[in-house]
Tab-separated table of C-alpha atoms in Angstrom:
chain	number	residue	atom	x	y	z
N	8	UNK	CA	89.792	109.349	104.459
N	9	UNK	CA	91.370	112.508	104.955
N	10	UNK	CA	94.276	113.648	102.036
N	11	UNK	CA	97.125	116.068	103.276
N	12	UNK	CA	98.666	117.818	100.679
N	13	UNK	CA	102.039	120.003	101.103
N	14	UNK	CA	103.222	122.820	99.213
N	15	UNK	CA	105.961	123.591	97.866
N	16	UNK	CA	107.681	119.896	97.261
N	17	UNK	CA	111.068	121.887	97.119
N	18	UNK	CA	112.388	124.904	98.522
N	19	UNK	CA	115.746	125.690	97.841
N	20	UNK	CA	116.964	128.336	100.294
N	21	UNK	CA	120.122	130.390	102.500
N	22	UNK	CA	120.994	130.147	105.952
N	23	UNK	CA	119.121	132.968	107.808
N	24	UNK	CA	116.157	132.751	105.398
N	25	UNK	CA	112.516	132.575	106.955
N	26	UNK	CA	110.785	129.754	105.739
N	27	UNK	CA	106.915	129.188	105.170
N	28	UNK	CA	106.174	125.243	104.661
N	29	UNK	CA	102.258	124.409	104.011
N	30	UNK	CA	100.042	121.685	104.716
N	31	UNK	CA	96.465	121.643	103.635
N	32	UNK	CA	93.513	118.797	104.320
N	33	UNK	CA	91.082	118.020	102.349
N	34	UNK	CA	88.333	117.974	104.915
N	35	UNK	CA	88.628	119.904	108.430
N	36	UNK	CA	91.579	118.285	110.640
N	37	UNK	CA	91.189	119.114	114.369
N	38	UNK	CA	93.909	121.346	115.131
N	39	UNK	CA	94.664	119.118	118.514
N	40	UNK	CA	95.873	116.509	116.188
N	41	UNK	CA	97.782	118.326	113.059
N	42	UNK	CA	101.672	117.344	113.748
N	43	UNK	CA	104.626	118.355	112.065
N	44	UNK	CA	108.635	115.900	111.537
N	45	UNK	CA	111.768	116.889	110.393
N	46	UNK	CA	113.559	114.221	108.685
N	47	UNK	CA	117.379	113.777	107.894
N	48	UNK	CA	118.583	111.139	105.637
N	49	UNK	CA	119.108	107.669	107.239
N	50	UNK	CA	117.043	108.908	110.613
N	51	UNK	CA	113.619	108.672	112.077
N	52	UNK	CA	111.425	111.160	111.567
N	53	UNK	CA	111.346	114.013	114.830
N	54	UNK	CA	108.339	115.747	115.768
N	55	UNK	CA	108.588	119.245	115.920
N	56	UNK	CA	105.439	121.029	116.542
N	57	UNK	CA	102.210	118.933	117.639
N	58	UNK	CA	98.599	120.357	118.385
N	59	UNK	CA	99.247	122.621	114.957
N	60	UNK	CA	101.279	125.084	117.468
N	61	UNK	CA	102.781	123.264	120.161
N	62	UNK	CA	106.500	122.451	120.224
N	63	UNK	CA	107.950	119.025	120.907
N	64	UNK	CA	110.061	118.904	123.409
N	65	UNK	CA	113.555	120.204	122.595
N	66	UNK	CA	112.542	122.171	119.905
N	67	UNK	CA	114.063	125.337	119.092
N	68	UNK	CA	111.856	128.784	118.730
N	69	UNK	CA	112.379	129.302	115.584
N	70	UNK	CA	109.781	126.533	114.950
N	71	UNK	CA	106.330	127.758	115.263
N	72	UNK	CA	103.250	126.429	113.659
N	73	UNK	CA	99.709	128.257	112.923
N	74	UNK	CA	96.470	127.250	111.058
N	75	UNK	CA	93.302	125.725	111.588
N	76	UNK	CA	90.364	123.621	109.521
N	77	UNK	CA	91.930	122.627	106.025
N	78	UNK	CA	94.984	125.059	106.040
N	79	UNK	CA	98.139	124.815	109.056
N	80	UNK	CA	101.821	126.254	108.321
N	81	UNK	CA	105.041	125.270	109.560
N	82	UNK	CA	107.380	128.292	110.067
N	83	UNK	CA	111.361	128.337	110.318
N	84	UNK	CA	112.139	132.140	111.692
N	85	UNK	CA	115.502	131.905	110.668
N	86	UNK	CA	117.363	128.637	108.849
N	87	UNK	CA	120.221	127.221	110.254
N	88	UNK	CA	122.633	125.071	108.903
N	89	UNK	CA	120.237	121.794	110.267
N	90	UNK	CA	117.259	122.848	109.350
N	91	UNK	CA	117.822	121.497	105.690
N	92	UNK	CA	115.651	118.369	105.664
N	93	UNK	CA	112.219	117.131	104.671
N	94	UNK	CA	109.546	117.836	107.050
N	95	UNK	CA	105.746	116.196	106.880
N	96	UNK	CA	102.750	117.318	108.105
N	97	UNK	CA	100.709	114.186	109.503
N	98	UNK	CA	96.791	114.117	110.808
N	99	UNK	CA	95.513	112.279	114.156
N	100	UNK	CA	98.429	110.069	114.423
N	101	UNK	CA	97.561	108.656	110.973
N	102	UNK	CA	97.931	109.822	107.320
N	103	UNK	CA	101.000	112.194	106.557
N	104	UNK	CA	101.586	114.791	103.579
N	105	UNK	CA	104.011	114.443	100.625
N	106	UNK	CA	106.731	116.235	102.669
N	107	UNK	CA	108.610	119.313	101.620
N	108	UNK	CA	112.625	119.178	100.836
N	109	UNK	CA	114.100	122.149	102.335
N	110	UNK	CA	117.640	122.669	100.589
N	111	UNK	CA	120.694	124.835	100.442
N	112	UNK	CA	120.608	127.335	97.885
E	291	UNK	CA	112.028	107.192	128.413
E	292	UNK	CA	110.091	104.908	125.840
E	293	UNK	CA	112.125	103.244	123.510
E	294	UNK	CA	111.234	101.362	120.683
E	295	UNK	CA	112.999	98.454	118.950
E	296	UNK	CA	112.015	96.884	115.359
E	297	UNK	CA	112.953	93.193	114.438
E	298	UNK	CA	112.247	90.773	111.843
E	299	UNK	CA	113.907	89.790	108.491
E	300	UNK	CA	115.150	91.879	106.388
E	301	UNK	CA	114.362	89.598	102.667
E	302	UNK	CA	110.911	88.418	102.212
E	303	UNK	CA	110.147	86.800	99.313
E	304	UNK	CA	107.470	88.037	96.826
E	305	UNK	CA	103.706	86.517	97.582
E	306	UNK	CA	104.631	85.806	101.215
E	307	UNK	CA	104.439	87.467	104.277
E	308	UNK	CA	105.995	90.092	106.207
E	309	UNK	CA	106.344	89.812	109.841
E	310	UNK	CA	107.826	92.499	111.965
E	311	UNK	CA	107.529	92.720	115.690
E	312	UNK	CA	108.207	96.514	117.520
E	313	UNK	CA	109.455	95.473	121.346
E	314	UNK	CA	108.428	99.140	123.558
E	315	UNK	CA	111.355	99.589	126.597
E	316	UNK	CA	110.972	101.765	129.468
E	317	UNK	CA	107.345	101.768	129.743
E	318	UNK	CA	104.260	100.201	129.204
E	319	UNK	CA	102.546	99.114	126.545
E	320	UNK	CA	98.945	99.318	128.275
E	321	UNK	CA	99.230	103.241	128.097
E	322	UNK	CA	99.103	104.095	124.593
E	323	UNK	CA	98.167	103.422	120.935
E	324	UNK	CA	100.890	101.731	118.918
E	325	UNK	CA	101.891	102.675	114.859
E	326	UNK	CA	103.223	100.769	112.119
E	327	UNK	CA	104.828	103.468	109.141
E	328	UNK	CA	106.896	102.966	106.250
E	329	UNK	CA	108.783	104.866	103.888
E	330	UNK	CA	109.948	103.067	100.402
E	331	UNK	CA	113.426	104.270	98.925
E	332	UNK	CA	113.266	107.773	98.285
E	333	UNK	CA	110.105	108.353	98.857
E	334	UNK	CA	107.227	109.695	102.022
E	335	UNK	CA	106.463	108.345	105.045
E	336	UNK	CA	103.322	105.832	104.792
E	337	UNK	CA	101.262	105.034	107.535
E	338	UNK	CA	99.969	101.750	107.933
E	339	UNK	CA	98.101	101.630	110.825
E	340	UNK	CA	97.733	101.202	114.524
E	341	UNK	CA	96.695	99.620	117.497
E	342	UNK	CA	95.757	100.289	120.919
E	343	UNK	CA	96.323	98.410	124.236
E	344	UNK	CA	92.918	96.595	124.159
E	345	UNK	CA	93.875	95.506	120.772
E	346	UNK	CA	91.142	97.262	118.508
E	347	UNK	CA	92.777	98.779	115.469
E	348	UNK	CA	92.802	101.581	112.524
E	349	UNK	CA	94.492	100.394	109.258
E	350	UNK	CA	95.056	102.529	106.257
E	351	UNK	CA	91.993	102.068	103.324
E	352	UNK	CA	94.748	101.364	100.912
E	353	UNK	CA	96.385	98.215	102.938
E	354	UNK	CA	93.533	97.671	104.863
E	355	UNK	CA	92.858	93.970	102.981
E	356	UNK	CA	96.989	92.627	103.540
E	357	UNK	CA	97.977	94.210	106.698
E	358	UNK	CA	96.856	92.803	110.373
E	359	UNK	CA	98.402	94.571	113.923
E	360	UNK	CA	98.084	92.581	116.765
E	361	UNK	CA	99.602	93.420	120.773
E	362	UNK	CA	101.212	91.299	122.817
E	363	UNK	CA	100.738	93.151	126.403
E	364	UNK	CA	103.015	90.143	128.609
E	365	UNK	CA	106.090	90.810	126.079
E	366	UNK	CA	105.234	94.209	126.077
E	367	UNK	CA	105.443	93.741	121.946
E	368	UNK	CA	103.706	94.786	118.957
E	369	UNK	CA	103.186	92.790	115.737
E	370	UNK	CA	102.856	93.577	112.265
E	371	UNK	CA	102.480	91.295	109.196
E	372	UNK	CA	101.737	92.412	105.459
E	373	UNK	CA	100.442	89.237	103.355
E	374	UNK	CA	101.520	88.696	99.813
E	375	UNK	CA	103.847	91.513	99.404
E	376	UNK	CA	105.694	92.638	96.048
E	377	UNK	CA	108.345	94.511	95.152
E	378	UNK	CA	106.276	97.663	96.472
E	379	UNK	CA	106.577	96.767	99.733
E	380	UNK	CA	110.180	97.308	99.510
E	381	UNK	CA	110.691	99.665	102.466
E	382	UNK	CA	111.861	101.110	105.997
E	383	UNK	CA	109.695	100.097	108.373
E	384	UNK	CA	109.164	102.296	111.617
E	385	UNK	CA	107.400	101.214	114.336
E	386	UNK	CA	105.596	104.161	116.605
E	387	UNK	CA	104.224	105.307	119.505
E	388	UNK	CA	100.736	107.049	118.747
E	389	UNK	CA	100.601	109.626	121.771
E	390	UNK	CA	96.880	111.248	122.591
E	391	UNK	CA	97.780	113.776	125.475
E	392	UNK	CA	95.429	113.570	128.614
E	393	UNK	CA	95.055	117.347	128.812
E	394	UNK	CA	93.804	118.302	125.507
E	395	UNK	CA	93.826	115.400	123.552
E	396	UNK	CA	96.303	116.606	121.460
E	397	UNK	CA	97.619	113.517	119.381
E	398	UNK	CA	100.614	112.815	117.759
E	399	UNK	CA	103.711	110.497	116.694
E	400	UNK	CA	106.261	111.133	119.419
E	401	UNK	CA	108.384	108.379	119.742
E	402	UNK	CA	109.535	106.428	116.703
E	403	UNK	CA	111.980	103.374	116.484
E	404	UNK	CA	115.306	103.462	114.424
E	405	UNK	CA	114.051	101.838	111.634
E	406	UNK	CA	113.853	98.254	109.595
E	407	UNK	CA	114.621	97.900	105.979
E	408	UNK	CA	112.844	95.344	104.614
E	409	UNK	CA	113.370	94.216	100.964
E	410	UNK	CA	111.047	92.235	98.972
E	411	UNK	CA	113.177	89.945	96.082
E	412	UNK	CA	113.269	85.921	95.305
């Protein structure tokens, strides 16, 4: 069973700031299937980035991901007033990570 | 687009079972793999499993013994029932659509439904 662990479980941040979210496996994860969600209180989570680097559809640029193997990183260019929200990393459809808070300084 | 649609009650009592059914709208069932996840109060999302059209299944190691998925491909429906539940099963229940890409195989979560809450109390 492979464990996804995120890092940090808080960020507390300003609008504008670029933002580095991790997400790290405990065995190697094909990068075709390492996903990233944003989630707001009371909604489903969204994907954002699939195939570790891939957008979702609708997704703004500022969202990129990178990585490969055990280590993959979610990065917000510049934060915008929604972008505060928890976002998950989540393996082949199946187990997620912890999830990482991103809130207003 | 695919939409997805959770149902079932919302109080279950403790040591019986959970049954929730996922109903998939404007497409077909037969062309994907199909996810149950849950997130308790204030807490991360859980997966619990899924299933695919031909109704073989993946369930996660930790629920593995009380969960079961099943497919329905006439009602274009998915099931999900969780046997003697407790207070820790106490959640929001999502049903999912499990999307492998034809080019690629990139795979992913990229239609979820609203959302169930479920609560678990006598």
């Amino acid at each position: 069973e492979i464990v996804l662990t995120q890092s940090p479980g808080t960020l507390s941040l300003s609008l504008g700031e670029r933002v580095t979210l991790s997400c790290r496996a405990s065995q190697s994860v094909s990068s075709n299937s390492l996903a990233w969600y944003q989630q707001k209180p009371g909604q489903a989570p969204r994907p954002l980035i699939y195939g570790a680097s891939r957008r979702a559809t609708g997704i703004p640029d500022r969202f990129s991901g990178s990585g490969s193997g055990t280590d993959f990183t979610l990065t917000i260019s510049r934060l915008e007033p929604e972008d505060f929200a928890v976002y998950y990393c989540q393996q082949d459809g199946s187990s997620f990570g912890p999830g990482t808070k991103v809130d207003i300084k | 687009q695919v939409q997805l649609q959770e149902s079932g009650p919302g109080l279950v009592k403790p040591s019986e079972t959970l049954s929730l059914t996922c109903t998939v709208s404007g497409g077909s069932i037969s062309s994907s793999s199909w996810s149950w996840i849950r997130q308790p109060p204030g807490k991360g999302l859980e997966w619990i499993g899924y299933i695919y059209y031909s109704g073989n299944t993946n369930y996660n190691p930790s629920l593995q013994s009380r969960v079961a998925i099943s497919v329905d491909t006439s009602k274009n429906q998915f099931s999900l029932k969780v046997s003697s539940v407790t207070a820790a099963d106490t959640a929001v229940y999502y049903c999912a659509r499990r999307m492998v890409t034809s080019l690629y195989r990139y795979c992913y979560t990229d239609v979820w439904g609203k959302g169930t809450t479920v609560t678990v109390s006598s």
